Each structure stands twice: as structure tokens, then as C-alpha cells.
Short mmCIF file of N, CA and C in Angstrom, two decimals:
data_model
loop_
_atom_site.label_atom_id
_atom_site.label_comp_id
_atom_site.label_asym_id
_atom_site.label_seq_id
_atom_site.Cartn_x
_atom_site.Cartn_y
_atom_site.Cartn_z
N GLY A 1 33.21 -8.82 -29.42
CA GLY A 1 34.01 -9.95 -29.00
C GLY A 1 35.40 -9.56 -28.55
N GLY A 2 35.68 -8.30 -28.29
CA GLY A 2 36.99 -7.88 -27.82
C GLY A 2 38.03 -7.77 -28.91
N ASP A 3 37.59 -7.87 -30.17
CA ASP A 3 38.56 -7.83 -31.28
C ASP A 3 38.76 -6.40 -31.78
N PHE A 4 38.97 -5.48 -30.87
CA PHE A 4 39.28 -4.09 -31.19
C PHE A 4 40.31 -3.62 -30.18
N ASN A 5 41.00 -2.57 -30.53
CA ASN A 5 41.98 -2.00 -29.61
C ASN A 5 41.62 -0.55 -29.35
N GLY A 6 41.85 -0.14 -28.14
CA GLY A 6 41.59 1.25 -27.77
C GLY A 6 42.29 1.55 -26.47
N PRO A 7 42.52 2.85 -26.18
CA PRO A 7 43.26 3.22 -24.97
C PRO A 7 42.49 2.89 -23.69
N ASN A 8 41.16 2.74 -23.76
CA ASN A 8 40.38 2.47 -22.56
C ASN A 8 39.88 1.03 -22.51
N LYS A 9 40.47 0.16 -23.30
CA LYS A 9 40.04 -1.25 -23.33
C LYS A 9 40.51 -1.95 -22.06
N ASN A 10 39.57 -2.53 -21.34
CA ASN A 10 39.87 -3.27 -20.13
C ASN A 10 40.66 -4.53 -20.50
N PRO A 11 41.73 -4.86 -19.77
CA PRO A 11 42.52 -6.05 -20.10
C PRO A 11 41.73 -7.36 -19.93
N LEU A 12 40.60 -7.32 -19.22
CA LEU A 12 39.80 -8.53 -19.05
C LEU A 12 38.96 -8.84 -20.29
N ILE A 13 38.82 -7.85 -21.19
CA ILE A 13 38.08 -8.10 -22.42
C ILE A 13 39.01 -8.77 -23.41
N ARG A 14 38.59 -9.95 -23.84
CA ARG A 14 39.41 -10.74 -24.77
C ARG A 14 38.56 -11.19 -25.94
N PRO A 15 39.18 -11.43 -27.09
CA PRO A 15 38.41 -11.90 -28.24
C PRO A 15 37.73 -13.23 -27.93
N LEU A 16 36.47 -13.36 -28.40
CA LEU A 16 35.72 -14.60 -28.21
C LEU A 16 35.90 -15.56 -29.39
N GLY A 17 36.49 -15.06 -30.45
CA GLY A 17 36.69 -15.91 -31.62
C GLY A 17 35.39 -16.20 -32.35
N LEU A 18 34.48 -15.22 -32.38
CA LEU A 18 33.20 -15.43 -33.05
C LEU A 18 33.37 -15.32 -34.56
N SER A 19 32.64 -16.14 -35.27
CA SER A 19 32.64 -16.08 -36.73
C SER A 19 31.83 -14.84 -37.14
N PRO A 20 31.98 -14.37 -38.39
CA PRO A 20 31.20 -13.22 -38.84
C PRO A 20 29.69 -13.46 -38.68
N GLN A 21 29.21 -14.68 -38.92
CA GLN A 21 27.79 -14.99 -38.77
C GLN A 21 27.37 -14.87 -37.29
N GLN A 22 28.21 -15.33 -36.37
CA GLN A 22 27.90 -15.23 -34.94
C GLN A 22 27.92 -13.77 -34.49
N GLN A 23 28.87 -13.00 -35.01
CA GLN A 23 28.94 -11.58 -34.68
C GLN A 23 27.67 -10.86 -35.14
N ASN A 24 27.23 -11.15 -36.37
CA ASN A 24 26.01 -10.52 -36.90
C ASN A 24 24.79 -10.93 -36.07
N ALA A 25 24.73 -12.18 -35.66
CA ALA A 25 23.61 -12.66 -34.86
C ALA A 25 23.60 -11.97 -33.49
N LEU A 26 24.78 -11.78 -32.91
CA LEU A 26 24.88 -11.11 -31.62
C LEU A 26 24.45 -9.65 -31.74
N VAL A 27 24.89 -8.96 -32.79
CA VAL A 27 24.49 -7.57 -33.00
C VAL A 27 22.98 -7.48 -33.20
N ALA A 28 22.42 -8.39 -33.98
CA ALA A 28 20.96 -8.37 -34.21
C ALA A 28 20.21 -8.61 -32.90
N PHE A 29 20.71 -9.52 -32.10
CA PHE A 29 20.08 -9.82 -30.82
C PHE A 29 20.09 -8.59 -29.90
N LEU A 30 21.21 -7.89 -29.86
CA LEU A 30 21.32 -6.73 -28.99
C LEU A 30 20.55 -5.53 -29.52
N GLU A 31 20.51 -5.35 -30.84
CA GLU A 31 19.83 -4.19 -31.40
C GLU A 31 18.31 -4.30 -31.30
N ARG A 32 17.77 -5.48 -31.52
CA ARG A 32 16.31 -5.61 -31.58
C ARG A 32 15.62 -5.17 -30.28
N PRO A 33 16.00 -5.68 -29.10
CA PRO A 33 15.30 -5.23 -27.91
C PRO A 33 15.58 -3.77 -27.55
N LEU A 34 16.72 -3.28 -27.95
CA LEU A 34 17.06 -1.91 -27.60
C LEU A 34 16.38 -0.90 -28.52
N THR A 35 15.98 -1.32 -29.70
CA THR A 35 15.35 -0.40 -30.64
C THR A 35 13.92 -0.79 -30.96
N ASP A 36 13.44 -1.89 -30.42
CA ASP A 36 12.08 -2.35 -30.69
C ASP A 36 11.09 -1.33 -30.14
N PRO A 37 10.17 -0.81 -30.95
CA PRO A 37 9.22 0.19 -30.46
C PRO A 37 8.30 -0.34 -29.36
N ARG A 38 8.17 -1.65 -29.25
CA ARG A 38 7.33 -2.21 -28.19
C ARG A 38 7.93 -1.99 -26.81
N VAL A 39 9.25 -1.77 -26.73
CA VAL A 39 9.88 -1.48 -25.45
C VAL A 39 9.42 -0.11 -24.96
N ALA A 40 9.45 0.88 -25.84
CA ALA A 40 9.06 2.24 -25.47
C ALA A 40 7.59 2.33 -25.08
N THR A 41 6.75 1.54 -25.75
CA THR A 41 5.31 1.60 -25.47
C THR A 41 4.88 0.56 -24.44
N ALA A 42 5.82 -0.25 -23.95
CA ALA A 42 5.55 -1.29 -22.96
C ALA A 42 4.42 -2.22 -23.38
N THR A 43 4.47 -2.62 -24.65
CA THR A 43 3.48 -3.58 -25.16
C THR A 43 4.13 -4.95 -25.25
N ALA A 44 3.30 -5.98 -25.32
CA ALA A 44 3.79 -7.37 -25.32
C ALA A 44 4.84 -7.56 -26.39
N PRO A 45 5.88 -8.28 -26.13
CA PRO A 45 6.20 -9.03 -24.92
C PRO A 45 6.98 -8.22 -23.89
N PHE A 46 7.02 -6.90 -24.06
CA PHE A 46 7.78 -6.04 -23.14
C PHE A 46 6.88 -5.30 -22.16
N ASP A 47 5.67 -5.77 -22.01
CA ASP A 47 4.77 -5.16 -21.03
C ASP A 47 5.06 -5.75 -19.66
N HIS A 48 4.43 -5.22 -18.66
CA HIS A 48 4.61 -5.75 -17.31
C HIS A 48 3.25 -5.82 -16.64
N PRO A 49 3.09 -6.75 -15.73
CA PRO A 49 1.80 -6.85 -15.05
C PRO A 49 1.60 -5.68 -14.10
N GLN A 50 0.35 -5.30 -13.93
CA GLN A 50 0.06 -4.26 -12.96
C GLN A 50 -0.08 -4.92 -11.59
N LEU A 51 0.71 -4.46 -10.65
CA LEU A 51 0.65 -5.01 -9.32
C LEU A 51 -0.56 -4.45 -8.57
N TYR A 52 -1.08 -5.23 -7.66
CA TYR A 52 -2.26 -4.84 -6.91
C TYR A 52 -2.06 -3.48 -6.23
N MET A 53 -0.91 -3.28 -5.59
CA MET A 53 -0.69 -2.05 -4.83
C MET A 53 -0.63 -0.80 -5.71
N SER A 54 -0.41 -0.95 -7.01
CA SER A 54 -0.41 0.21 -7.90
C SER A 54 -1.73 0.31 -8.67
N SER A 55 -2.68 -0.53 -8.32
CA SER A 55 -3.98 -0.49 -9.00
C SER A 55 -4.93 0.45 -8.26
N THR A 56 -6.05 0.74 -8.89
CA THR A 56 -7.07 1.58 -8.26
C THR A 56 -7.82 0.81 -7.18
N ARG A 57 -7.60 -0.49 -7.07
CA ARG A 57 -8.29 -1.30 -6.07
C ARG A 57 -7.62 -1.27 -4.70
N ALA A 58 -6.38 -0.83 -4.64
CA ALA A 58 -5.66 -0.79 -3.37
C ALA A 58 -6.24 0.30 -2.48
N PRO A 59 -6.39 0.06 -1.18
CA PRO A 59 -6.87 1.10 -0.27
C PRO A 59 -5.98 2.34 -0.35
N GLN A 60 -6.61 3.51 -0.26
CA GLN A 60 -5.89 4.78 -0.35
C GLN A 60 -5.90 5.48 1.00
N VAL A 61 -4.72 5.82 1.49
CA VAL A 61 -4.58 6.52 2.76
C VAL A 61 -4.63 8.03 2.48
N PHE A 62 -5.35 8.77 3.35
CA PHE A 62 -5.47 10.21 3.14
C PHE A 62 -5.62 10.93 4.49
N GLY A 63 -5.52 12.24 4.44
CA GLY A 63 -5.68 13.06 5.65
C GLY A 63 -4.38 13.18 6.43
N ASN A 64 -4.51 13.62 7.67
CA ASN A 64 -3.36 13.81 8.54
C ASN A 64 -3.55 13.02 9.82
N ALA A 65 -2.47 12.48 10.33
CA ALA A 65 -2.52 11.78 11.61
C ALA A 65 -2.46 12.80 12.74
N THR A 66 -2.95 12.41 13.91
CA THR A 66 -2.85 13.23 15.12
C THR A 66 -1.86 12.53 16.04
N ALA A 67 -0.76 13.20 16.34
CA ALA A 67 0.31 12.60 17.14
C ALA A 67 -0.15 12.32 18.57
N GLY A 68 0.43 11.28 19.13
CA GLY A 68 0.17 10.90 20.52
C GLY A 68 1.39 11.18 21.38
N SER A 69 1.49 10.47 22.49
CA SER A 69 2.60 10.64 23.44
C SER A 69 3.94 10.48 22.74
N GLY A 70 4.87 11.34 23.10
CA GLY A 70 6.20 11.29 22.51
C GLY A 70 6.25 11.82 21.08
N GLY A 71 5.13 12.38 20.60
CA GLY A 71 5.10 12.91 19.24
C GLY A 71 4.92 11.85 18.16
N PHE A 72 4.68 10.61 18.56
CA PHE A 72 4.52 9.54 17.58
C PHE A 72 3.14 9.60 16.95
N GLU A 73 3.10 9.47 15.63
CA GLU A 73 1.83 9.43 14.90
C GLU A 73 1.47 7.98 14.61
N PRO A 74 0.33 7.51 15.11
CA PRO A 74 -0.06 6.15 14.77
C PRO A 74 -0.29 6.04 13.25
N GLU A 75 0.07 4.89 12.69
CA GLU A 75 -0.05 4.69 11.25
C GLU A 75 -1.05 3.59 10.95
N VAL A 76 -1.91 3.84 9.97
CA VAL A 76 -2.85 2.82 9.53
C VAL A 76 -2.15 1.89 8.55
N ILE A 77 -2.44 0.61 8.67
CA ILE A 77 -1.88 -0.39 7.75
C ILE A 77 -3.07 -1.05 7.06
N ALA A 78 -3.15 -0.89 5.75
CA ALA A 78 -4.28 -1.44 4.99
C ALA A 78 -3.75 -1.91 3.64
N LEU A 79 -3.30 -3.13 3.59
CA LEU A 79 -2.68 -3.62 2.37
C LEU A 79 -3.48 -4.70 1.64
N GLU A 80 -4.47 -5.24 2.29
CA GLU A 80 -5.20 -6.36 1.71
C GLU A 80 -6.26 -5.91 0.72
N PRO A 81 -6.57 -6.74 -0.25
CA PRO A 81 -7.63 -6.41 -1.19
C PRO A 81 -9.00 -6.48 -0.53
N PRO A 82 -9.83 -5.44 -0.69
CA PRO A 82 -11.19 -5.47 -0.15
C PRO A 82 -12.12 -6.26 -1.07
N LEU A 83 -11.84 -7.52 -1.19
CA LEU A 83 -12.55 -8.42 -2.10
C LEU A 83 -13.83 -8.92 -1.45
N VAL A 84 -14.93 -8.80 -2.17
CA VAL A 84 -16.21 -9.29 -1.66
C VAL A 84 -16.08 -10.78 -1.38
N GLY A 85 -16.52 -11.19 -0.19
CA GLY A 85 -16.42 -12.59 0.23
C GLY A 85 -15.19 -12.89 1.05
N ASN A 86 -14.30 -11.89 1.26
CA ASN A 86 -13.10 -12.10 2.06
C ASN A 86 -13.51 -12.24 3.53
N PRO A 87 -13.27 -13.40 4.14
CA PRO A 87 -13.68 -13.59 5.53
C PRO A 87 -12.75 -12.92 6.54
N SER A 88 -11.60 -12.43 6.09
CA SER A 88 -10.67 -11.82 7.05
C SER A 88 -9.91 -10.65 6.43
N PHE A 89 -10.64 -9.61 6.08
CA PHE A 89 -10.05 -8.36 5.59
C PHE A 89 -9.43 -7.67 6.81
N THR A 90 -8.13 -7.50 6.80
CA THR A 90 -7.42 -7.02 7.99
C THR A 90 -7.00 -5.57 7.84
N LEU A 91 -7.29 -4.79 8.88
CA LEU A 91 -6.82 -3.42 8.99
C LEU A 91 -5.99 -3.35 10.27
N GLY A 92 -4.86 -2.67 10.20
CA GLY A 92 -3.97 -2.60 11.36
C GLY A 92 -3.55 -1.18 11.67
N VAL A 93 -2.97 -1.05 12.84
CA VAL A 93 -2.41 0.22 13.29
C VAL A 93 -1.06 -0.08 13.93
N GLN A 94 -0.10 0.81 13.73
CA GLN A 94 1.22 0.68 14.36
C GLN A 94 1.69 2.05 14.80
N SER A 95 2.73 2.07 15.60
CA SER A 95 3.37 3.30 16.09
C SER A 95 2.48 4.12 17.03
N GLY A 96 1.54 3.45 17.70
CA GLY A 96 0.71 4.14 18.70
C GLY A 96 1.24 3.88 20.10
N LEU A 97 0.53 4.42 21.09
CA LEU A 97 0.91 4.23 22.48
C LEU A 97 0.64 2.79 22.89
N GLY A 98 1.68 2.08 23.27
CA GLY A 98 1.54 0.69 23.67
C GLY A 98 0.64 0.53 24.87
N ASP A 99 -0.12 -0.54 24.91
CA ASP A 99 -1.02 -0.91 25.99
C ASP A 99 -2.19 0.06 26.16
N ALA A 100 -2.45 0.90 25.17
CA ALA A 100 -3.57 1.83 25.24
C ALA A 100 -4.79 1.23 24.55
N GLN A 101 -5.97 1.67 24.96
CA GLN A 101 -7.21 1.24 24.30
C GLN A 101 -7.23 1.81 22.88
N VAL A 102 -7.75 1.01 21.95
CA VAL A 102 -7.80 1.43 20.56
C VAL A 102 -9.12 0.99 19.94
N VAL A 103 -9.67 1.86 19.09
CA VAL A 103 -10.90 1.52 18.36
C VAL A 103 -10.69 1.84 16.89
N LEU A 104 -11.40 1.11 16.06
CA LEU A 104 -11.42 1.35 14.62
C LEU A 104 -12.81 1.84 14.26
N ALA A 105 -12.89 2.98 13.59
CA ALA A 105 -14.17 3.51 13.12
C ALA A 105 -14.25 3.29 11.62
N VAL A 106 -15.38 2.72 11.17
CA VAL A 106 -15.60 2.45 9.74
C VAL A 106 -16.94 3.04 9.37
N ASP A 107 -16.99 3.80 8.27
CA ASP A 107 -18.24 4.40 7.85
C ASP A 107 -18.31 4.44 6.32
N THR A 108 -19.52 4.72 5.82
CA THR A 108 -19.74 4.84 4.38
C THR A 108 -19.47 6.25 3.90
N ASP A 109 -19.28 7.19 4.81
CA ASP A 109 -19.02 8.59 4.47
C ASP A 109 -17.77 9.07 5.18
N SER A 110 -17.22 10.17 4.68
CA SER A 110 -16.06 10.78 5.33
C SER A 110 -16.31 12.27 5.52
N THR A 111 -15.44 12.90 6.30
CA THR A 111 -15.51 14.34 6.49
C THR A 111 -14.20 14.94 5.99
N ALA A 112 -14.17 16.24 5.90
CA ALA A 112 -12.96 16.91 5.42
C ALA A 112 -11.93 17.08 6.53
N GLY A 113 -12.20 16.54 7.69
CA GLY A 113 -11.30 16.67 8.83
C GLY A 113 -11.99 17.44 9.93
N THR A 114 -12.55 16.73 10.88
CA THR A 114 -13.35 17.32 11.95
C THR A 114 -12.66 17.08 13.28
N PRO A 115 -12.58 18.10 14.14
CA PRO A 115 -11.99 17.89 15.48
C PRO A 115 -12.79 16.86 16.27
N PHE A 116 -12.06 15.99 16.96
CA PHE A 116 -12.71 14.94 17.74
C PHE A 116 -11.78 14.54 18.88
N GLY A 117 -12.09 14.95 20.10
CA GLY A 117 -11.30 14.58 21.27
C GLY A 117 -9.83 14.96 21.15
N GLY A 118 -9.56 16.09 20.47
CA GLY A 118 -8.18 16.52 20.26
C GLY A 118 -7.55 15.96 19.01
N ALA A 119 -8.22 15.02 18.36
CA ALA A 119 -7.72 14.42 17.13
C ALA A 119 -8.48 14.98 15.94
N THR A 120 -7.99 14.69 14.74
CA THR A 120 -8.70 15.05 13.52
C THR A 120 -9.39 13.79 13.00
N ARG A 121 -10.70 13.90 12.84
CA ARG A 121 -11.50 12.75 12.40
C ARG A 121 -11.86 12.92 10.94
N TYR A 122 -11.66 11.84 10.14
CA TYR A 122 -12.01 11.83 8.72
C TYR A 122 -13.16 10.87 8.44
N VAL A 123 -13.59 10.14 9.44
CA VAL A 123 -14.71 9.21 9.29
C VAL A 123 -15.96 9.92 9.78
N ALA A 124 -17.00 9.92 8.96
CA ALA A 124 -18.25 10.59 9.33
C ALA A 124 -18.93 9.83 10.47
N LEU A 125 -19.85 10.49 11.10
CA LEU A 125 -20.64 9.85 12.16
C LEU A 125 -22.05 9.63 11.63
N SER A 126 -22.15 8.89 10.52
CA SER A 126 -23.45 8.64 9.90
C SER A 126 -24.13 7.47 10.60
N PRO A 127 -25.39 7.20 10.27
CA PRO A 127 -26.07 6.03 10.85
C PRO A 127 -25.38 4.71 10.50
N ASN A 128 -24.49 4.72 9.51
CA ASN A 128 -23.80 3.50 9.09
C ASN A 128 -22.47 3.29 9.83
N LEU A 129 -22.15 4.17 10.76
CA LEU A 129 -20.88 4.08 11.49
C LEU A 129 -20.78 2.75 12.24
N GLN A 130 -19.65 2.10 12.08
CA GLN A 130 -19.36 0.86 12.79
C GLN A 130 -18.12 1.11 13.65
N ILE A 131 -18.23 0.88 14.94
CA ILE A 131 -17.10 1.02 15.86
C ILE A 131 -16.63 -0.38 16.24
N VAL A 132 -15.37 -0.66 15.98
CA VAL A 132 -14.79 -1.95 16.34
C VAL A 132 -13.88 -1.71 17.54
N ARG A 133 -14.29 -2.20 18.69
CA ARG A 133 -13.46 -2.07 19.89
C ARG A 133 -12.40 -3.16 19.84
N ALA A 134 -11.19 -2.75 19.57
CA ALA A 134 -10.11 -3.71 19.33
C ALA A 134 -9.36 -4.08 20.60
N GLY A 135 -9.73 -3.49 21.73
CA GLY A 135 -9.03 -3.81 22.97
C GLY A 135 -7.82 -2.92 23.17
N ARG A 136 -6.76 -3.50 23.69
CA ARG A 136 -5.55 -2.74 23.99
C ARG A 136 -4.49 -2.99 22.91
N MET A 137 -3.69 -1.95 22.68
CA MET A 137 -2.57 -2.07 21.75
C MET A 137 -1.57 -3.07 22.33
N ILE A 138 -0.96 -3.84 21.47
CA ILE A 138 0.10 -4.76 21.87
C ILE A 138 1.40 -3.95 21.93
N GLY A 139 2.23 -4.23 22.91
CA GLY A 139 3.47 -3.48 23.08
C GLY A 139 3.32 -2.48 24.22
N THR A 140 4.44 -1.89 24.63
CA THR A 140 4.41 -0.91 25.70
C THR A 140 5.26 0.29 25.32
N GLY A 141 4.79 1.47 25.71
CA GLY A 141 5.58 2.67 25.50
C GLY A 141 5.13 3.50 24.32
N ASN A 142 5.66 4.72 24.28
CA ASN A 142 5.34 5.67 23.22
C ASN A 142 5.76 5.13 21.85
N GLY A 143 4.84 5.10 20.92
CA GLY A 143 5.14 4.68 19.55
C GLY A 143 5.40 3.20 19.36
N ALA A 144 5.25 2.40 20.41
CA ALA A 144 5.58 0.97 20.32
C ALA A 144 4.36 0.07 20.23
N GLY A 145 3.16 0.65 20.17
CA GLY A 145 1.96 -0.17 20.14
C GLY A 145 1.51 -0.52 18.73
N TRP A 146 0.89 -1.68 18.62
CA TRP A 146 0.31 -2.10 17.34
C TRP A 146 -0.89 -2.99 17.60
N LYS A 147 -1.76 -3.09 16.61
CA LYS A 147 -2.96 -3.90 16.73
C LYS A 147 -3.54 -4.11 15.33
N SER A 148 -4.26 -5.19 15.16
CA SER A 148 -4.98 -5.41 13.91
C SER A 148 -6.30 -6.09 14.20
N VAL A 149 -7.24 -5.89 13.31
CA VAL A 149 -8.53 -6.58 13.39
C VAL A 149 -8.85 -7.13 12.01
N SER A 150 -9.57 -8.23 12.01
CA SER A 150 -10.04 -8.82 10.76
C SER A 150 -11.54 -8.63 10.66
N LEU A 151 -11.97 -8.07 9.56
CA LEU A 151 -13.38 -7.85 9.30
C LEU A 151 -13.84 -8.81 8.22
N THR A 152 -15.07 -9.27 8.33
CA THR A 152 -15.64 -10.13 7.30
C THR A 152 -16.34 -9.26 6.27
N ILE A 153 -15.98 -9.45 5.01
CA ILE A 153 -16.69 -8.79 3.92
C ILE A 153 -17.65 -9.83 3.36
N PRO A 154 -18.95 -9.62 3.54
CA PRO A 154 -19.91 -10.63 3.08
C PRO A 154 -19.79 -10.91 1.58
N ASN A 155 -20.14 -12.11 1.21
CA ASN A 155 -20.12 -12.50 -0.20
C ASN A 155 -21.41 -12.02 -0.85
N ASP A 156 -21.50 -10.70 -1.01
CA ASP A 156 -22.70 -10.04 -1.51
C ASP A 156 -22.32 -9.17 -2.69
N SER A 157 -22.75 -9.54 -3.88
CA SER A 157 -22.38 -8.79 -5.08
C SER A 157 -22.90 -7.35 -5.03
N GLY A 158 -23.89 -7.08 -4.19
CA GLY A 158 -24.39 -5.72 -4.03
C GLY A 158 -23.38 -4.78 -3.40
N LEU A 159 -22.35 -5.33 -2.78
CA LEU A 159 -21.30 -4.50 -2.17
C LEU A 159 -20.29 -3.98 -3.19
N VAL A 160 -20.18 -4.64 -4.35
CA VAL A 160 -19.19 -4.27 -5.36
C VAL A 160 -19.37 -2.80 -5.74
N GLY A 161 -18.30 -2.04 -5.65
CA GLY A 161 -18.32 -0.62 -5.98
C GLY A 161 -18.62 0.29 -4.79
N GLN A 162 -19.04 -0.27 -3.67
CA GLN A 162 -19.30 0.55 -2.49
C GLN A 162 -17.99 0.89 -1.78
N THR A 163 -17.93 2.10 -1.26
CA THR A 163 -16.71 2.59 -0.61
C THR A 163 -16.92 2.69 0.89
N ARG A 164 -15.83 2.42 1.62
CA ARG A 164 -15.81 2.57 3.08
C ARG A 164 -14.61 3.43 3.45
N PHE A 165 -14.75 4.10 4.59
CA PHE A 165 -13.69 4.92 5.14
C PHE A 165 -13.41 4.42 6.54
N ALA A 166 -12.14 4.28 6.90
CA ALA A 166 -11.78 3.75 8.22
C ALA A 166 -10.66 4.59 8.82
N GLN A 167 -10.66 4.65 10.16
CA GLN A 167 -9.62 5.39 10.88
C GLN A 167 -9.50 4.82 12.29
N TRP A 168 -8.25 4.68 12.76
CA TRP A 168 -7.97 4.20 14.11
C TRP A 168 -7.87 5.38 15.08
N PHE A 169 -8.39 5.17 16.31
CA PHE A 169 -8.28 6.14 17.39
C PHE A 169 -7.68 5.44 18.60
N VAL A 170 -6.59 6.01 19.12
CA VAL A 170 -5.89 5.44 20.27
C VAL A 170 -6.10 6.36 21.47
N LEU A 171 -6.63 5.83 22.56
CA LEU A 171 -6.81 6.61 23.77
C LEU A 171 -5.43 6.96 24.31
N ASP A 172 -5.12 8.26 24.35
CA ASP A 172 -3.76 8.69 24.69
C ASP A 172 -3.84 10.03 25.44
N LEU A 173 -4.14 9.97 26.73
CA LEU A 173 -4.31 11.18 27.54
C LEU A 173 -2.99 11.91 27.76
N GLY A 174 -1.87 11.20 27.64
CA GLY A 174 -0.56 11.81 27.86
C GLY A 174 -0.14 12.73 26.73
N ALA A 175 -0.88 12.77 25.65
CA ALA A 175 -0.52 13.60 24.51
C ALA A 175 -1.08 15.02 24.62
N GLY A 176 -1.77 15.30 25.73
CA GLY A 176 -2.35 16.63 25.90
C GLY A 176 -3.75 16.74 25.35
N HIS A 177 -4.27 15.65 24.85
CA HIS A 177 -5.65 15.59 24.38
C HIS A 177 -6.14 14.17 24.59
N ARG A 178 -7.32 13.86 24.17
CA ARG A 178 -7.90 12.56 24.50
C ARG A 178 -7.44 11.44 23.57
N PHE A 179 -7.34 11.73 22.28
CA PHE A 179 -7.01 10.67 21.32
C PHE A 179 -5.84 11.04 20.43
N ALA A 180 -5.09 10.02 20.05
CA ALA A 180 -4.19 10.09 18.90
C ALA A 180 -4.94 9.37 17.79
N ALA A 181 -4.69 9.72 16.55
CA ALA A 181 -5.43 9.10 15.45
C ALA A 181 -4.54 8.91 14.24
N THR A 182 -4.85 7.87 13.49
CA THR A 182 -4.13 7.62 12.23
C THR A 182 -4.71 8.51 11.15
N LYS A 183 -4.05 8.52 10.01
CA LYS A 183 -4.68 9.04 8.80
C LYS A 183 -5.85 8.10 8.52
N ALA A 184 -6.72 8.49 7.62
CA ALA A 184 -7.85 7.64 7.26
C ALA A 184 -7.48 6.79 6.05
N VAL A 185 -8.26 5.77 5.81
CA VAL A 185 -8.07 4.93 4.63
C VAL A 185 -9.41 4.78 3.92
N GLN A 186 -9.38 4.84 2.62
CA GLN A 186 -10.57 4.66 1.79
C GLN A 186 -10.39 3.39 0.97
N TYR A 187 -11.37 2.52 0.99
CA TYR A 187 -11.29 1.31 0.18
C TYR A 187 -12.65 1.03 -0.46
N THR A 188 -12.61 0.46 -1.65
CA THR A 188 -13.81 0.17 -2.41
C THR A 188 -13.87 -1.32 -2.68
N PHE A 189 -15.00 -1.92 -2.38
CA PHE A 189 -15.19 -3.36 -2.56
C PHE A 189 -15.20 -3.70 -4.05
N PHE A 190 -14.60 -4.82 -4.36
CA PHE A 190 -14.64 -5.32 -5.74
C PHE A 190 -14.85 -6.82 -5.71
#
């Protein structure tokens, strides 16, 4: 309550006029949360909720991107939960060549990184490969393109636990090869 003197006491600190009982209550209030073992172990009531993006359910980006014109690497955007029954699971791409053709490849298998049209491909070419022709990137110029597609995840409990791998490919002849590509993304239905 400011009822002490010292050489480093700020002049804005002034006595609050607390009674001994109020002082003891204040000390108890401050000591308990600072020394409560539940704080160190993050148990209730000092626990915190696990956010979706830090859970094992969030899509995981992996591999290396293949740069396009101007040295820009297209980036995959995959933030939505791959929840069974989601009618609009959205995957996006940004920082690609604007106004260029773009496709999304989705498969049940992945590769360790295979050359493909000058790009590195992480999506396998299995019989389950799905190619989504997304049209042209929105925007113009090197690194200024973006696009997204919404996929329907059927309301089928048999999908729970199944994994998919996806990667965007941007037609980019100005980069010295045929395609620029994003890193890949792995997501598991729940």
C-alpha cells in the first residue's frame, strides 16, 4: 500500500490506508496464484484451451516450394478443419504468378519430392489422384496471384482418420521451367 520508504520509491506510489486485515487479504490474494502448483502444471482453473491450429487436427504443411517468376514461391493456405460433412473445405494459394493457370492436386498418397515440370511434386500420382482445375489466378504480376477452391467433404464416417495430400501447381513458363509449386499440405479427416 505504499507505506514504506526507500531510495527507489516512485513518488506516484502513495499509501492506500489499508487495515492490517485488508493488507493480509491482499498478500494472500497475490501469493496464492503466484505459488499455486496448478499454475506450473497448467491444471484447472489455470489451464488453457487447446486451439485448433495447435492441435493434431490442423493441416500440416511440408516439403519445399518451387519458385516462379520473380523468385516468388507460391504459398498454400490451409487453415480450415477437415471435418467430415464440411460442404466447403477451402484450400488456397497466394504469392503466385497473377493471371496464370492454376491446378490443385489432391491424393491419398505422397512422394518424398519428385521432379515434375521443373517443380518438386509431393503429391503421388496414384489412381486416387484428383485434379481440380481452378482456372486463372486472381491478380496480375509476379507474386501477386491468389486463388482458392472449396471442396465438399462427404458426410461419411468411413472417411474419419483418412489422410489426403494436396499441392498447388501454377503454370509459370517465365520461371525457366513449366510450373511453380507450393509446399504440400497433409490433412486428416475427423
